[in-house]
Short mmCIF file of C-alpha atoms and ligand atoms in Angstrom, two decimals:
data_model
loop_
_atom_site.label_atom_id
_atom_site.label_comp_id
_atom_site.label_asym_id
_atom_site.label_seq_id
_atom_site.Cartn_x
_atom_site.Cartn_y
_atom_site.Cartn_z
CA MET Z 1 -0.14 0.13 0.31
CA SER Z 2 1.75 3.91 -1.13
CA ASN Z 3 0.71 6.50 0.98
CA LEU Z 4 -0.33 7.85 -2.15
CA ASN Z 5 -3.85 9.88 -2.27
CA GLU Z 6 -5.32 6.32 -3.12
CA LYS Z 7 -8.68 7.32 -4.38
CA MET Z 8 -6.74 9.37 -6.77
CA VAL Z 9 -4.73 6.26 -7.45
CA SER Z 10 -7.43 4.67 -8.33
CA LEU Z 11 -8.97 7.00 -11.09
CA GLY Z 12 -5.73 7.43 -12.08
CA THR Z 13 -5.52 3.26 -12.80
CA GLN Z 14 -9.65 2.64 -13.80
CA ARG Z 15 -9.90 2.25 -17.11
CA SER Z 16 -13.44 3.11 -18.02
CA VAL Z 17 -15.83 0.58 -20.14
CA ILE Z 18 -15.71 3.26 -22.88
CA ARG Z 19 -11.59 3.12 -23.05
CA GLU Z 20 -12.24 -0.39 -22.36
CA LEU Z 21 -14.45 -1.06 -25.78
CA PHE Z 22 -12.47 1.69 -27.30
CA GLU Z 23 -9.59 -0.76 -26.92
CA PHE Z 24 -11.47 -3.82 -28.39
CA GLY Z 25 -12.39 -2.17 -30.97
CA LYS Z 26 -8.80 -1.37 -32.74
CA LYS Z 27 -7.97 -5.13 -31.46
CA ARG Z 28 -10.94 -6.41 -33.48
CA ALA Z 29 -10.15 -3.90 -36.26
CA ALA Z 30 -6.61 -5.41 -36.90
CA GLU Z 31 -8.89 -8.86 -37.35
CA ILE Z 32 -11.67 -8.50 -39.37
CA GLY Z 33 -10.91 -4.67 -40.57
CA ALA Z 34 -11.08 -1.70 -39.15
CA GLU Z 35 -14.72 -1.63 -41.56
CA ASN Z 36 -16.65 -4.59 -39.90
CA VAL Z 37 -16.29 -2.97 -36.50
CA PHE Z 38 -19.03 -0.53 -35.72
CA ASP Z 39 -18.24 1.68 -33.05
CA PHE Z 40 -20.92 3.56 -31.70
CA SER Z 41 -19.01 3.98 -27.36
CA ILE Z 42 -17.43 7.68 -28.21
CA GLY Z 43 -18.80 11.28 -28.11
CA ASN Z 44 -16.65 12.61 -30.27
CA PRO Z 45 -18.22 15.31 -32.74
CA SER Z 46 -17.67 13.18 -36.63
CA VAL Z 47 -18.21 16.68 -37.89
CA PRO Z 48 -14.97 19.25 -38.58
CA ALA Z 49 -14.83 22.42 -36.94
CA PRO Z 50 -16.17 25.29 -39.54
CA GLU Z 51 -13.76 26.61 -41.93
CA SER Z 52 -13.92 29.89 -40.13
CA VAL Z 53 -12.45 28.29 -36.99
CA ASN Z 54 -9.66 27.82 -38.98
CA ARG Z 55 -9.23 31.04 -40.76
CA THR Z 56 -10.45 32.81 -37.50
CA ALA Z 57 -7.62 31.13 -35.98
CA VAL Z 58 -4.62 31.80 -37.78
CA SER Z 59 -5.18 35.11 -38.55
CA PHE Z 60 -5.16 35.64 -34.58
CA LEU Z 61 -1.21 34.15 -35.42
CA SER Z 62 -0.59 35.70 -38.50
CA GLU Z 63 -2.03 39.39 -37.00
CA MET Z 64 -2.39 39.84 -33.33
CA ASP Z 65 0.66 40.38 -31.05
CA PRO Z 66 2.47 36.95 -29.95
CA VAL Z 67 3.34 38.42 -26.67
CA VAL Z 68 0.03 39.45 -26.38
CA LEU Z 69 -2.12 36.21 -28.56
CA HIS Z 70 0.21 33.68 -26.19
CA GLY Z 71 0.38 35.77 -22.91
CA TYR Z 72 -1.23 35.37 -19.68
CA THR Z 73 -4.93 35.97 -19.74
CA SER Z 74 -7.25 37.30 -16.93
CA ALA Z 75 -8.24 34.77 -14.67
CA GLN Z 76 -11.76 34.82 -15.30
CA GLY Z 77 -10.70 34.62 -19.51
CA ASP Z 78 -10.14 38.08 -21.47
CA ALA Z 79 -12.06 40.92 -20.97
CA GLY Z 80 -12.71 41.86 -24.62
CA VAL Z 81 -13.86 37.98 -25.05
CA ARG Z 82 -16.46 37.96 -22.10
CA ALA Z 83 -17.89 41.02 -23.42
CA MET Z 84 -18.31 39.08 -27.10
CA LEU Z 85 -19.79 36.15 -25.62
CA ALA Z 86 -22.65 38.70 -23.29
CA ASP Z 87 -23.35 40.31 -26.97
CA SER Z 88 -23.40 36.70 -28.91
CA VAL Z 89 -26.03 35.09 -25.90
CA ASN Z 90 -28.24 38.64 -25.38
CA ARG Z 91 -28.35 38.56 -29.34
CA ARG Z 92 -30.30 35.11 -28.76
CA PHE Z 93 -31.74 35.02 -25.39
CA HIS Z 94 -33.01 37.76 -25.19
CA THR Z 95 -30.64 38.87 -22.04
CA SER Z 96 -28.55 41.77 -20.84
CA TYR Z 97 -25.34 39.90 -19.93
CA THR Z 98 -22.19 41.39 -19.41
CA ALA Z 99 -18.19 40.69 -19.95
CA ASP Z 100 -18.85 40.33 -15.84
CA ASN Z 101 -21.44 37.04 -16.33
CA PHE Z 102 -18.34 34.86 -18.17
CA TYR Z 103 -15.68 33.00 -16.54
CA MET Z 104 -13.56 31.68 -19.30
CA SER Z 105 -13.07 27.80 -18.46
CA VAL Z 106 -11.02 24.92 -19.91
CA GLY Z 107 -14.12 22.93 -21.21
CA ALA Z 108 -17.28 22.36 -19.52
CA ALA Z 109 -15.01 19.74 -16.83
CA ALA Z 110 -13.70 22.78 -15.90
CA ALA Z 111 -17.00 25.09 -15.93
CA LEU Z 112 -18.56 22.33 -13.78
CA CYS Z 113 -15.36 21.81 -11.56
CA CYS Z 114 -15.52 25.30 -10.71
CA CYS Z 115 -19.60 25.15 -9.87
CA PHE Z 116 -18.65 22.52 -7.25
CA HIS Z 117 -16.21 23.87 -5.89
CA GLY Z 118 -17.26 27.47 -5.40
CA LEU Z 119 -20.39 26.73 -4.31
CA CYS Z 120 -19.70 23.71 -1.81
CA ASN Z 121 -18.41 23.01 1.47
CA GLN Z 122 -17.36 19.74 2.91
CA GLY Z 123 -20.18 16.71 3.18
CA ASP Z 124 -22.60 19.54 0.64
CA GLU Z 125 -24.89 17.43 -1.05
CA VAL Z 126 -25.19 17.50 -5.42
CA VAL Z 127 -28.54 16.12 -6.46
CA ILE Z 128 -28.03 14.32 -10.34
CA PHE Z 129 -30.30 12.36 -12.25
CA ALA Z 130 -30.13 9.29 -14.06
CA PRO Z 131 -29.42 8.95 -16.31
CA TYR Z 132 -26.16 10.84 -15.63
CA PHE Z 133 -22.68 11.93 -17.19
CA PRO Z 134 -20.13 9.85 -14.98
CA GLU Z 135 -17.69 12.44 -14.23
CA TYR Z 136 -20.44 14.45 -11.98
CA THR Z 137 -19.53 12.34 -9.29
CA VAL Z 138 -16.08 11.98 -9.94
CA PHE Z 139 -16.64 16.23 -10.27
CA ALA Z 140 -18.83 17.10 -7.18
CA GLN Z 141 -16.53 14.34 -5.18
CA GLY Z 142 -13.58 16.08 -5.41
CA ALA Z 143 -15.01 19.39 -4.73
CA GLY Z 144 -15.99 17.56 -0.89
CA ALA Z 145 -19.16 16.53 -1.70
CA LYS Z 146 -21.83 14.32 -1.84
CA PRO Z 147 -23.36 13.16 -4.77
CA VAL Z 148 -27.18 12.33 -4.53
CA ILE Z 149 -28.34 10.45 -7.23
CA VAL Z 150 -32.25 10.64 -8.23
CA PRO Z 151 -33.77 7.57 -10.40
CA ALA Z 152 -34.31 7.64 -14.33
CA ASP Z 153 -37.64 8.92 -15.28
CA THR Z 154 -37.19 5.84 -18.27
CA LYS Z 155 -40.87 6.68 -20.05
CA ALA Z 156 -39.64 9.50 -21.52
CA PHE Z 157 -36.28 11.01 -19.18
CA GLN Z 158 -38.06 14.43 -17.53
CA ILE Z 159 -38.27 14.67 -14.47
CA ASP Z 160 -39.55 12.13 -11.86
CA PHE Z 161 -40.67 14.10 -9.18
CA ASP Z 162 -41.86 11.94 -6.77
CA ALA Z 163 -38.00 10.32 -6.31
CA LEU Z 164 -36.63 14.01 -6.01
CA ARG Z 165 -38.42 15.85 -3.41
CA GLN Z 166 -37.78 12.95 -1.47
CA VAL Z 167 -33.65 13.68 -1.88
CA LEU Z 168 -34.03 17.59 -1.86
CA THR Z 169 -33.54 18.09 1.95
CA PRO Z 170 -31.74 20.60 3.33
CA ALA Z 171 -27.88 19.29 3.20
CA VAL Z 172 -28.60 20.18 -0.87
CA LYS Z 173 -26.99 23.18 -2.31
CA ALA Z 174 -26.82 22.27 -5.57
CA VAL Z 175 -29.13 20.64 -8.66
CA VAL Z 176 -27.28 19.45 -11.45
CA VAL Z 177 -29.24 19.17 -14.79
CA ASN Z 178 -27.99 18.56 -18.41
CA SER Z 179 -30.39 19.29 -21.69
CA PRO Z 180 -29.95 18.09 -24.00
CA ASN Z 181 -28.48 14.92 -22.32
CA ASN Z 182 -25.76 12.61 -22.59
CA PRO Z 183 -26.94 9.54 -22.63
CA SER Z 184 -30.41 10.16 -22.96
CA GLY Z 185 -31.19 12.17 -25.94
CA ALA Z 186 -33.52 13.87 -24.10
CA VAL Z 187 -34.36 17.41 -23.99
CA TYR Z 188 -36.29 18.94 -20.71
CA SER Z 189 -40.24 20.40 -22.13
CA GLU Z 190 -40.29 24.15 -20.50
CA GLU Z 191 -43.12 21.74 -18.22
CA THR Z 192 -40.56 19.62 -17.18
CA VAL Z 193 -38.49 23.40 -17.08
CA LYS Z 194 -41.42 25.25 -14.92
CA LYS Z 195 -42.46 22.21 -12.20
CA LEU Z 196 -37.93 22.12 -11.37
CA ALA Z 197 -38.11 25.36 -10.83
CA GLY Z 198 -41.07 25.69 -8.54
CA LEU Z 199 -40.28 23.00 -6.20
CA LEU Z 200 -36.54 25.06 -6.01
CA GLU Z 201 -38.05 27.98 -5.24
CA GLU Z 202 -40.06 26.77 -2.25
CA LYS Z 203 -37.69 24.33 -0.92
CA SER Z 204 -34.60 27.26 -0.74
CA LYS Z 205 -37.78 29.30 1.34
CA ALA Z 206 -37.99 26.64 3.82
CA TYR Z 207 -34.58 26.23 4.36
CA GLY Z 208 -33.88 29.08 4.04
CA HIS Z 209 -31.06 28.93 1.58
CA THR Z 210 -30.28 29.08 -1.83
CA ILE Z 211 -30.41 25.94 -3.78
CA TYR Z 212 -28.47 26.17 -7.07
CA LEU Z 213 -28.89 25.03 -10.09
CA ILE Z 214 -26.18 24.14 -12.19
CA SER Z 215 -26.93 23.96 -15.71
CA ASP Z 216 -24.81 21.77 -18.04
CA GLU Z 217 -25.34 22.75 -21.93
CA PRO Z 218 -21.89 21.47 -23.61
CA TYR Z 219 -24.65 20.43 -26.00
CA ARG Z 220 -27.83 23.79 -26.55
CA GLU Z 221 -27.75 23.71 -30.28
CA ILE Z 222 -27.73 20.02 -31.26
CA VAL Z 223 -31.37 19.94 -31.43
CA PHE Z 224 -33.65 18.33 -33.82
CA SER Z 225 -36.34 19.70 -35.64
CA GLY Z 226 -39.04 21.57 -34.14
CA THR Z 227 -37.10 20.73 -30.39
CA LYS Z 228 -36.70 23.94 -27.94
CA VAL Z 229 -34.50 23.97 -24.91
CA PRO Z 230 -35.62 25.89 -22.30
CA PHE Z 231 -33.14 28.91 -21.16
CA LEU Z 232 -33.02 27.79 -17.40
CA PRO Z 233 -32.14 31.46 -16.33
CA ASP Z 234 -34.69 32.47 -17.68
CA TYR Z 235 -37.11 30.00 -15.50
CA TYR Z 236 -34.94 29.46 -11.72
CA ARG Z 237 -32.62 32.93 -11.64
CA ASN Z 238 -30.76 30.57 -9.40
CA THR Z 239 -28.67 29.03 -12.55
CA LEU Z 240 -25.16 29.04 -13.04
CA VAL Z 241 -24.88 28.18 -17.26
CA SER Z 242 -21.86 25.16 -18.04
CA TYR Z 243 -21.32 25.97 -21.58
CA SER Z 244 -18.12 24.24 -23.96
CA TRP Z 245 -17.67 24.72 -27.53
CA SER Z 246 -16.18 20.74 -27.34
CA LYS Z 247 -19.75 19.93 -29.25
CA SER Z 248 -21.38 22.63 -31.00
CA LEU Z 249 -17.68 23.86 -33.03
CA SER Z 250 -16.47 20.45 -32.56
CA LEU Z 251 -13.33 21.44 -30.61
CA PRO Z 252 -13.52 19.17 -27.82
CA GLY Z 253 -9.51 18.52 -28.04
CA GLU Z 254 -9.54 22.41 -27.47
CA ARG Z 255 -11.12 22.90 -24.14
CA MET Z 256 -12.62 25.72 -24.05
CA GLY Z 257 -16.53 26.46 -22.49
CA TYR Z 258 -17.86 29.01 -19.41
CA VAL Z 259 -19.64 29.31 -16.83
CA LEU Z 260 -22.49 32.34 -16.88
CA VAL Z 261 -23.33 32.83 -13.60
CA PRO Z 262 -26.09 36.02 -14.08
CA SER Z 263 -26.41 39.39 -12.25
CA GLU Z 264 -29.97 38.53 -10.64
CA MET Z 265 -29.23 35.69 -8.62
CA ASP Z 266 -28.71 35.86 -4.84
CA ASP Z 267 -25.68 37.13 -3.91
CA PHE Z 268 -24.50 37.06 -7.45
CA ASP Z 269 -20.54 39.12 -6.84
CA GLN Z 270 -19.82 36.13 -4.01
CA VAL Z 271 -21.29 33.04 -6.29
CA TYR Z 272 -19.29 35.16 -9.07
CA ALA Z 273 -16.54 35.38 -7.07
CA ALA Z 274 -16.70 32.13 -6.10
CA VAL Z 275 -15.94 30.11 -9.26
CA ALA Z 276 -13.53 32.32 -10.23
CA GLY Z 277 -11.81 31.78 -7.05
CA ALA Z 278 -12.39 27.77 -7.41
CA GLY Z 279 -10.53 28.30 -10.78
CA ARG Z 280 -7.85 29.55 -8.63
CA ALA Z 281 -7.43 27.01 -6.47
CA LEU Z 282 -7.51 24.05 -8.74
CA GLY Z 283 -4.20 25.81 -10.62
CA TYR Z 284 -6.86 26.83 -13.86
CA VAL Z 285 -5.13 30.41 -14.07
CA ASN Z 286 -6.97 31.01 -17.25
CA ALA Z 287 -8.19 29.86 -20.40
CA PRO Z 288 -6.91 29.18 -22.96
CA SER Z 289 -5.45 32.47 -24.65
CA LEU Z 290 -5.95 31.57 -28.07
CA PHE Z 291 -9.39 29.03 -28.04
CA GLN Z 292 -10.81 31.90 -25.55
CA ARG Z 293 -10.26 34.20 -28.53
CA VAL Z 294 -11.08 31.91 -31.94
CA CYS Z 295 -14.45 30.29 -29.74
CA ALA Z 296 -16.27 33.61 -28.83
CA ALA Z 297 -15.37 35.23 -32.57
CA CYS Z 298 -17.68 31.79 -33.81
CA ALA Z 299 -19.67 31.92 -31.21
CA ASP Z 300 -23.11 31.45 -33.05
CA GLU Z 301 -22.19 29.57 -36.06
CA THR Z 302 -21.57 25.57 -35.08
CA ALA Z 303 -20.27 23.26 -37.00
CA ASP Z 304 -22.40 20.86 -39.87
CA ILE Z 305 -24.55 19.37 -37.38
CA SER Z 306 -27.26 18.12 -39.51
CA ILE Z 307 -25.54 14.55 -40.06
CA TYR Z 308 -27.42 14.16 -35.76
CA GLU Z 309 -30.56 14.28 -37.41
CA THR Z 310 -30.46 12.39 -40.17
CA ASN Z 311 -28.60 9.56 -38.30
CA LYS Z 312 -31.25 9.78 -35.81
CA ASN Z 313 -34.04 9.70 -37.96
CA LEU Z 314 -31.45 6.31 -39.77
CA LEU Z 315 -31.03 4.86 -36.40
CA LEU Z 316 -34.38 5.42 -34.18
CA LYS Z 317 -36.65 4.20 -36.82
CA SER Z 318 -34.44 1.12 -37.74
CA LEU Z 319 -34.11 0.11 -33.82
CA ARG Z 320 -37.68 0.73 -33.46
CA ASP Z 321 -38.38 -1.76 -36.48
CA MET Z 322 -36.29 -4.09 -34.82
CA GLY Z 323 -37.95 -4.26 -31.44
CA TYR Z 324 -35.84 -2.43 -30.12
CA GLN Z 325 -37.37 0.49 -27.44
CA THR Z 326 -36.50 3.58 -27.29
CA VAL Z 327 -37.04 7.08 -26.30
CA GLU Z 328 -36.18 9.40 -29.05
CA PRO Z 329 -33.87 11.77 -28.95
CA GLY Z 330 -34.84 15.47 -29.18
CA GLY Z 331 -31.20 16.02 -29.84
CA THR Z 332 -27.18 15.34 -28.64
CA PHE Z 333 -26.10 12.32 -31.08
CA TYR Z 334 -26.64 10.04 -27.92
CA MET Z 335 -29.72 6.95 -27.58
CA PHE Z 336 -30.09 5.66 -25.00
CA PRO Z 337 -32.45 2.30 -26.20
CA ARG Z 338 -33.28 -0.82 -23.34
CA SER Z 339 -31.12 -3.65 -23.25
CA LEU Z 340 -32.95 -7.08 -25.25
CA GLU Z 341 -32.15 -8.58 -21.56
CA ALA Z 342 -31.93 -6.57 -18.26
CA ASP Z 343 -28.19 -7.44 -16.68
CA ASP Z 344 -27.06 -4.14 -20.08
CA THR Z 345 -23.10 -5.19 -19.09
CA ALA Z 346 -24.16 -8.85 -20.91
CA PHE Z 347 -26.08 -7.58 -23.57
CA ALA Z 348 -22.95 -5.05 -24.18
CA GLU Z 349 -20.61 -7.53 -23.72
CA ARG Z 350 -22.65 -10.20 -26.41
CA ALA Z 351 -23.67 -7.12 -29.06
CA LYS Z 352 -19.72 -7.69 -29.05
CA ALA Z 353 -20.18 -10.79 -30.74
CA TYR Z 354 -21.71 -8.45 -33.44
CA ASN Z 355 -18.69 -6.72 -33.65
CA LEU Z 356 -21.04 -3.74 -31.92
CA LEU Z 357 -19.37 -1.47 -29.74
CA ILE Z 358 -22.32 0.33 -27.52
CA VAL Z 359 -21.86 1.00 -23.67
CA PRO Z 360 -23.55 -0.24 -20.41
CA GLY Z 361 -26.14 2.10 -19.20
CA CYS Z 362 -25.11 1.37 -15.90
CA GLY Z 363 -21.62 3.86 -16.27
CA PHE Z 364 -24.92 5.83 -16.33
CA GLY Z 365 -26.77 5.16 -12.72
CA CYS Z 366 -29.48 3.87 -15.54
CA PRO Z 367 -29.24 0.09 -15.34
CA GLY Z 368 -30.60 -1.74 -18.90
CA HIS Z 369 -30.26 0.62 -20.96
CA VAL Z 370 -27.14 0.85 -23.35
CA ARG Z 371 -25.83 4.21 -24.75
CA ILE Z 372 -25.31 4.10 -28.63
CA SER Z 373 -23.57 7.59 -29.65
CA TYR Z 374 -24.11 7.84 -33.40
CA CYS Z 375 -21.44 10.82 -34.32
CA VAL Z 376 -20.06 8.71 -36.92
CA PRO Z 377 -20.61 8.84 -40.50
CA THR Z 378 -24.29 7.73 -41.37
CA GLU Z 379 -22.75 4.59 -44.03
CA ARG Z 380 -21.22 3.05 -40.75
CA ILE Z 381 -24.93 3.12 -39.50
CA GLU Z 382 -26.27 1.35 -42.43
CA ARG Z 383 -23.73 -0.72 -42.36
CA ALA Z 384 -24.34 -2.35 -38.73
CA LEU Z 385 -28.04 -2.56 -39.22
CA PRO Z 386 -27.66 -6.41 -40.16
CA ALA Z 387 -25.99 -6.79 -36.55
CA PHE Z 388 -28.25 -4.52 -34.75
CA GLU Z 389 -31.18 -7.37 -36.76
CA ALA Z 390 -28.76 -10.35 -35.96
CA LEU Z 391 -28.26 -9.48 -32.41
CA ALA Z 392 -32.13 -8.37 -31.88
CA LYS Z 393 -32.61 -11.77 -33.41
CA GLU Z 394 -30.74 -13.91 -31.54
CA TYR Z 395 -32.75 -12.00 -28.40
CA ARG Z 396 -35.83 -13.44 -29.89
CA ALA Z 397 -34.75 -16.76 -31.07
CA LYS Z 398 -34.17 -17.38 -26.43
CA ASN Z 399 -36.89 -15.51 -25.82
CA SER Z 400 -39.07 -17.12 -27.31
N1 PLP Y 501 -21.22 17.29 -19.89
C1 PLP Y 501 -21.66 16.39 -20.85
C2 PLP Y 501 -23.23 16.32 -20.55
C3 PLP Y 501 -20.85 16.40 -21.95
O1 PLP Y 501 -20.70 15.35 -22.53
C4 PLP Y 501 -19.13 16.24 -21.55
C5 PLP Y 501 -18.62 16.07 -22.31
O2 PLP Y 501 -18.46 15.32 -23.23
C6 PLP Y 501 -18.74 17.00 -20.84
C7 PLP Y 501 -19.79 17.72 -19.46
C8 PLP Y 501 -17.67 17.16 -20.86
O3 PLP Y 501 -17.30 18.87 -21.97
P1 PLP Y 501 -15.65 19.55 -22.24
O4 PLP Y 501 -15.28 18.34 -23.46
O5 PLP Y 501 -16.77 20.91 -21.99
O6 PLP Y 501 -14.74 19.19 -21.08
#
């Protein structure tokens, strides 16, 4: 036994299920050819960043004073960048934010860590809805908070309000929502959002302290025709928004996002200072200078995300025709069908026999389901359909 921090050693050594699948995929590709392995495990955007991203980056690199461009920015991000973002958000959501409402972060991951560390004292509870992005529990625990999971509403992947009421105790400091959702693809309806806001108001009043809502929105723009994503600060003023350009601009490796702290919230100055203080304590210093500027300049754009809707339509219809049960995603590039046996790990393992790589739902706090990431070329889905059919057929034969 070493005298290191065992928790960190274990986080650093455990291979995630997705990583395992990735390694398996590589091995199978070497055996049978990459075109015969149907990898739906990773949520890495498959479309390139828009051309304007490269153009903007090149123009900063060739035209800006390199000492400034490659220098430290203010800890909370360059003031001009934050002013541009405020303008962009104000145009889209009819708000009146200023640069002072934005804290630039190293992707949504760091934005979330700044929120958890900034808001929570040791032992405070953070409510998380299943199915959830698995890193939420790691980030919350890293901040000394206790994650409390609300079981999934598996009918529509909205919110099971009875289950939420049961966990909303005075120990709760924050509630995290992620809509459009990884892994279900669900988008919270306005009705859900209003009900959630009402309940958080009620409980904050009853307990005499604010329950903050953290809205994690890396998929905000990736929604399918007709789907509206309510802007949460309009419904609940104590909302912090965690945003990222990893998915909308296909820039996950550039690590750029922000925390939006609306001025209307309780103790705004203190909350903003706490978010910035958390960034300082975590050693983030400032988000990368070049890509702060690029993302601000391209904030009104997205990559060509239309392929995700094409893929969703193809996969949804085909899987339903084969007998799979799945809630229709309103956005993202994930689908979360029921596994064809109760044990989702066994089911995902069985899928590997058909070279289908899909992720068991238990890792997202929602057993009995599997996640399919369809941020892949459409042609991969077309070629994978016979494998999904053969898998379904095997289970039909087993169950008959
Ligand atoms: N939140 C959710 C729901 C995600 O799916 C991801 C990444 O997949 C993140 C946060 C982290 O995003 P980023 O790359 O911006 O750190």
